[in-house]
Amino acid sequence: MAASTLEAMHGPVRCPHGCSILPPDLLRRIARNGNRRQREAALDTLGLDHTLRASRATLELLGGPARRGLFGLAGAIKQRTVYDADHTETLPGRVVRSEGAAAGGDVEVNEAYDGLGATFDFFAQAYDRNSIDDAGLHLDATVHYGQRYDNAFWNGRQMVFGDGDDDLFNRFTISLDVIGHELTHGVTGDEAQLVYLGQAGALNESLSDVFGSLVKQYVRRQTAEQADWLIGEGLFTAKVHGVALRSMKAPGSAFDDPVLGRDPQPANMSGYVRTSADNGGVHTNSGIPNHAFYLVAVALGGYAWEKAGRIWYDTLRDRRLKPTATFRQFARLCVQNAEHAFGAHERDAVTAAWSEVGVAADA
Ligand SMILES: [Zn+2]
């Protein structure tokens, strides 16, 4: 179904699963192939994700993000609050750490606090962006959400983390790029508002992987060559045959497991997956733009956020980028932004990378 048709029926198609990090088909595979305990955790998570979809619609009706900070001469000011849901599904829960407070003994609280901070600092320092909405949005996160909840999501106004089932998945605060991924959904929602369907949805997902990975690279001061380009490393327990949820360097290679199945991501348009599941395979086909970004970053060398990231960030903010953009439309704007920001060498590198993943950006 075309995005415009869906929009006419339901309003804008935005992250219907609350922008969660795990695609529903992965959870469905666990529900099919896992043991009883794994199945229960996956089914509980799927059920809750479904409920969240409805509550998210309500949230949007009630109004957008709640609290915006002041942005004055002092520049961007972080304002983080971490809450504890105490294993309930009530948001946001009780305050357990506010901005400036010292670290306590709860590793999830500390990882959430640090991850929000790292993402805020990255966007502020690399792109002069004042928080998710570029207007000083306070960053809120809730940990210990639900019981054995196998997911993390951005609900349009805050981050929410499950503890994982401690069988297939560790705690969802464990990967910095997952936190960066989720918060970037907020940035994309504020800028391009790419619909969460088909190619535009895969671009939405890819942008979250791109900037999620860059947050991690920025903290680690890694060059494009040094970075692992993995999304969600550490999320899987030792029981799972896999290193992460996705690989931007080698899409399709992140996991191959009897319960979770095989990483379904293509790295090229020749492998584009046509499906009605997961909003047209938004977590699957994102492998194609992900790999294009990786190729640009490696071709240009150095810190990926400086050139490749800047080109993608400029494209995300480009007023010509439509909410229903295709890969090709996005790629063409990348080429133009590369030339505008840097020059012919960078323009050619971007054109070549998109061409290598099967997207003609020069025509
Ligand atoms: Zn996502």
XYZ file of C-alpha atoms and ligand atoms in Angstrom:
364
model
C 0.000 0.000 0.000
C 1.326 3.435 -0.819
C 2.334 5.618 2.088
C -0.088 8.303 0.965
C -2.993 5.845 1.084
C -1.981 4.694 4.536
C -1.614 8.265 5.654
C -5.062 9.104 4.388
C -6.434 6.233 6.456
C -4.438 6.567 9.646
C -2.602 9.867 9.608
C 1.173 10.026 9.295
C 2.841 6.606 9.400
C 5.403 6.965 12.122
C 7.259 4.241 14.008
C 4.166 2.149 14.752
C 6.054 -0.003 17.225
C 7.143 3.021 19.156
C 10.384 3.005 17.162
C 11.611 -0.096 18.933
C 15.070 -1.486 18.247
C 13.959 -5.070 17.568
C 11.857 -5.702 14.468
C 8.636 -7.632 15.191
C 9.618 -10.465 12.821
C 12.686 -11.243 14.952
C 10.477 -11.561 18.026
C 8.014 -13.684 16.041
C 10.821 -16.060 15.091
C 11.726 -16.465 18.753
C 8.051 -17.082 19.522
C 8.084 -19.831 16.889
C 11.477 -21.431 17.498
C 12.397 -20.666 21.081
C 11.961 -22.765 24.193
C 9.024 -22.081 26.480
C 10.701 -19.361 28.511
C 12.057 -17.593 25.399
C 8.659 -17.847 23.719
C 6.895 -16.313 26.688
C 9.265 -13.348 26.842
C 8.968 -12.762 23.080
C 5.171 -13.019 23.103
C 4.885 -10.719 26.127
C 7.099 -8.187 24.353
C 5.084 -8.422 21.131
C 1.840 -7.998 23.063
C 3.163 -4.972 24.886
C 4.521 -3.439 21.672
C 1.039 -3.756 20.193
C -0.511 -1.985 23.182
C 2.115 0.746 22.916
C 1.149 1.435 19.354
C -2.318 2.389 20.521
C -1.091 4.421 23.477
C 1.409 6.218 21.260
C -1.427 7.426 19.060
C -3.093 8.806 22.184
C 0.138 10.466 23.248
C 0.428 12.233 19.921
C -3.145 13.467 20.187
C -2.367 14.903 23.596
C 0.506 16.923 22.217
C 4.129 16.610 21.337
C 7.224 16.398 23.505
C 6.576 17.841 26.894
C 9.428 19.845 28.246
C 11.773 22.015 26.282
C 14.770 23.582 27.890
C 15.991 27.099 27.539
C 18.546 27.716 24.851
C 20.376 30.929 25.330
C 23.843 32.339 25.038
C 25.152 29.476 27.122
C 24.514 27.071 24.234
C 23.093 23.599 24.471
C 22.448 22.433 28.026
C 21.859 18.769 28.860
C 18.925 18.036 31.105
C 18.643 14.306 31.745
C 16.298 12.424 34.038
C 16.348 8.654 34.463
C 13.288 6.921 35.891
C 12.718 3.405 37.199
C 9.486 1.638 36.206
C 10.187 -1.047 38.850
C 9.215 -3.760 36.327
C 5.783 -2.251 35.686
C 4.565 -0.716 32.420
C 3.820 2.649 33.963
C 5.707 5.561 32.421
C 7.762 7.368 33.342
C 8.098 5.786 36.830
C 10.011 7.208 39.787
C 13.006 9.500 39.383
C 16.250 7.714 40.184
C 18.860 10.064 38.710
C 18.665 13.702 37.666
C 21.142 15.831 35.751
C 24.366 16.255 37.649
C 23.628 13.606 40.288
C 26.361 11.077 40.996
C 26.240 7.537 39.651
C 24.595 4.958 41.885
C 24.780 1.193 41.943
C 22.245 0.380 39.207
C 24.126 -0.341 35.981
C 21.051 0.238 33.779
C 20.433 3.649 35.316
C 24.048 4.603 34.730
C 24.177 3.281 31.179
C 20.947 5.092 30.272
C 22.208 8.342 31.830
C 25.576 8.091 30.083
C 24.014 7.041 26.764
C 21.634 9.997 26.733
C 24.558 12.264 27.550
C 26.803 10.808 24.854
C 24.087 11.219 22.217
C 23.329 14.785 23.303
C 27.047 15.696 23.278
C 27.582 14.087 19.891
C 24.836 16.062 18.153
C 25.824 19.280 19.961
C 29.552 19.027 19.262
C 29.562 17.426 15.819
C 26.575 19.259 14.285
C 25.805 22.124 16.664
C 22.397 20.608 17.383
C 20.668 21.487 20.655
C 19.133 18.139 21.679
C 16.707 15.953 19.754
C 14.444 18.773 18.603
C 17.273 21.346 18.273
C 15.395 23.316 20.916
C 16.825 21.855 24.103
C 14.402 18.986 24.660
C 14.931 17.439 28.090
C 16.079 13.863 27.787
C 14.076 11.373 29.802
C 14.582 7.628 30.008
C 12.868 4.838 31.910
C 14.705 1.624 32.815
C 13.437 -1.697 34.199
C 10.337 -1.405 32.039
C 8.016 -4.427 32.201
C 9.136 -7.930 32.990
C 11.755 -9.614 30.830
C 10.862 -7.033 28.195
C 12.950 -7.699 25.066
C 13.082 -4.247 23.562
C 13.978 -0.563 23.784
C 12.059 2.260 22.156
C 11.561 5.999 21.781
C 7.885 6.790 22.291
C 7.971 10.300 20.870
C 8.864 11.951 24.161
C 11.175 9.601 26.058
C 13.368 6.491 25.881
C 12.247 3.215 27.411
C 14.481 0.211 28.121
C 13.585 -3.374 28.979
C 15.836 -5.640 31.040
C 15.791 -8.336 28.335
C 14.905 -11.937 29.085
C 18.432 -12.677 30.365
C 18.348 -15.757 28.168
C 18.710 -14.541 24.566
C 18.947 -10.815 25.320
C 20.903 -8.836 27.880
C 19.679 -5.513 29.257
C 18.812 -3.061 26.460
C 20.906 -0.231 27.899
C 24.056 -2.218 27.132
C 24.660 -0.893 23.588
C 25.417 2.786 23.189
C 24.520 2.641 19.504
C 21.046 1.368 20.412
C 20.502 4.448 22.585
C 21.842 6.657 19.777
C 19.624 4.808 17.289
C 16.455 5.399 19.306
C 17.132 9.064 19.999
C 17.895 9.635 16.324
C 14.313 8.552 15.580
C 13.405 11.680 17.520
C 15.751 13.789 15.362
C 14.353 12.314 12.133
C 10.813 12.860 13.399
C 11.688 16.479 14.052
C 13.414 17.060 10.698
C 12.480 14.982 7.645
C 9.525 13.110 9.194
C 10.216 10.157 6.903
C 7.174 7.888 6.902
C 7.785 4.533 8.525
C 7.014 2.455 5.476
C 8.832 0.985 2.479
C 11.961 2.794 1.282
C 11.256 5.951 3.295
C 10.868 3.759 6.379
C 14.109 1.920 5.614
C 15.832 5.315 5.275
C 14.349 6.298 8.645
C 15.758 3.107 10.176
C 19.096 3.552 8.411
C 19.529 7.132 9.647
C 19.092 5.820 13.185
C 21.755 3.168 12.603
C 24.079 5.719 10.981
C 23.947 8.256 13.791
C 23.682 5.543 16.468
C 26.944 4.094 15.192
C 28.497 7.567 14.950
C 27.640 8.299 18.606
C 29.629 5.192 19.555
C 32.508 6.041 17.203
C 32.607 9.597 18.570
C 32.843 8.409 22.177
C 35.533 5.886 21.264
C 37.359 8.342 18.981
C 37.461 5.699 16.261
C 38.122 6.322 12.584
C 35.952 4.702 9.907
C 38.604 1.981 9.577
C 38.719 1.279 13.307
C 34.941 1.215 13.930
C 33.101 -2.129 14.176
C 30.016 -0.775 12.336
C 27.822 -3.098 14.409
C 24.437 -2.127 15.815
C 23.503 -3.686 19.138
C 26.752 -5.405 19.981
C 26.424 -6.915 23.462
C 22.641 -7.259 23.284
C 22.799 -10.997 22.604
C 23.769 -13.349 25.401
C 26.511 -15.939 24.801
C 23.755 -18.407 23.900
C 23.045 -16.658 20.583
C 25.121 -17.338 17.477
C 25.744 -13.764 16.441
C 27.681 -10.617 17.230
C 24.979 -7.951 16.954
C 21.568 -7.072 15.496
C 22.965 -5.571 12.304
C 26.249 -4.921 10.523
C 26.665 -1.840 8.335
C 29.987 -3.147 7.048
C 28.587 -6.535 6.045
C 24.772 -6.520 6.107
C 23.384 -10.046 6.417
C 26.281 -11.320 8.546
C 25.376 -10.157 12.065
C 23.743 -13.385 13.279
C 22.840 -16.882 12.178
C 21.090 -18.712 14.965
C 18.735 -21.704 15.352
C 16.185 -19.622 17.309
C 16.622 -16.122 15.861
C 17.200 -17.258 12.294
C 19.630 -15.540 9.975
C 20.346 -11.819 9.623
C 18.065 -10.976 6.656
C 19.669 -7.682 5.584
C 20.692 -7.147 1.949
C 23.664 -4.903 1.097
C 22.497 -4.192 -2.444
C 19.265 -3.355 -4.315
C 19.513 -6.762 -6.023
C 18.587 -8.259 -2.630
C 15.810 -5.755 -1.813
C 13.157 -7.620 0.154
C 9.551 -7.043 -0.908
C 7.333 -7.874 2.040
C 4.326 -6.542 3.874
C 5.888 -7.527 7.222
C 7.721 -4.946 9.336
C 6.159 -2.062 7.381
C 7.694 -3.223 4.149
C 10.891 -4.566 5.685
C 12.112 -1.283 7.164
C 14.610 -3.073 9.452
C 15.710 -5.321 6.570
C 16.171 -3.056 3.556
C 17.896 -0.456 5.741
C 20.961 -2.642 5.094
C 21.249 -1.023 1.649
C 21.534 2.653 2.716
C 23.520 1.507 5.785
C 26.115 -0.063 3.544
C 26.205 3.003 1.269
C 27.047 5.128 4.296
C 29.752 2.704 5.404
C 31.318 2.784 1.911
C 31.374 6.609 1.863
C 32.874 6.747 5.358
C 35.664 4.322 4.497
C 36.348 5.955 1.113
C 36.711 9.390 2.699
C 38.624 8.055 5.711
C 39.223 9.689 9.085
C 36.408 10.246 11.549
C 33.157 9.280 9.854
C 31.129 12.012 11.549
C 33.241 14.763 9.990
C 32.460 14.213 6.314
C 30.141 11.249 5.678
C 28.080 12.066 8.774
C 27.908 15.757 7.874
C 26.681 14.897 4.363
C 23.969 12.589 5.755
C 23.020 15.120 8.447
C 22.690 17.903 5.866
C 20.521 15.588 3.757
C 18.317 14.724 6.751
C 17.766 18.458 7.270
C 17.412 19.236 3.568
C 14.007 20.814 2.979
C 13.846 19.074 -0.413
C 13.819 15.650 1.288
C 10.218 14.449 1.158
C 8.643 12.307 3.912
C 8.024 9.645 1.255
C 11.567 9.760 -0.187
C 12.936 6.768 -2.087
C 16.529 5.558 -1.771
C 17.291 7.228 -5.104
C 15.866 10.592 -4.093
C 17.786 10.448 -0.833
C 20.984 9.426 -2.648
C 20.716 12.328 -5.114
C 20.398 14.815 -2.269
C 23.430 13.184 -0.585
C 25.439 13.793 -3.754
C 24.373 17.430 -3.910
C 25.065 18.008 -0.232
C 28.476 16.356 -0.541
C 29.451 18.728 -3.318
C 27.986 21.736 -1.535
C 29.681 21.048 1.804
C 32.993 19.671 0.533
C 33.628 19.360 -3.215
C 34.031 17.146 -6.256
C 36.078 14.403 -4.556
C 33.433 13.871 -1.863
C 30.612 14.142 -4.417
C 32.203 11.390 -6.502
C 32.768 9.170 -3.456
C 29.085 9.466 -2.530
C 27.946 8.744 -6.086
C 30.230 5.689 -6.262
C 29.035 4.302 -2.911
C 25.365 4.537 -3.843
C 26.155 2.989 -7.214
C 27.907 0.095 -5.481
C 24.736 -0.726 -3.521
C 22.687 -0.536 -6.720
C 21.232 2.965 -6.413
C 21.896 5.355 -9.318
C 22.369 8.776 -7.782
C 23.843 10.623 -10.739
C 20.972 10.352 -13.216
Zn 14.634 2.013 14.738
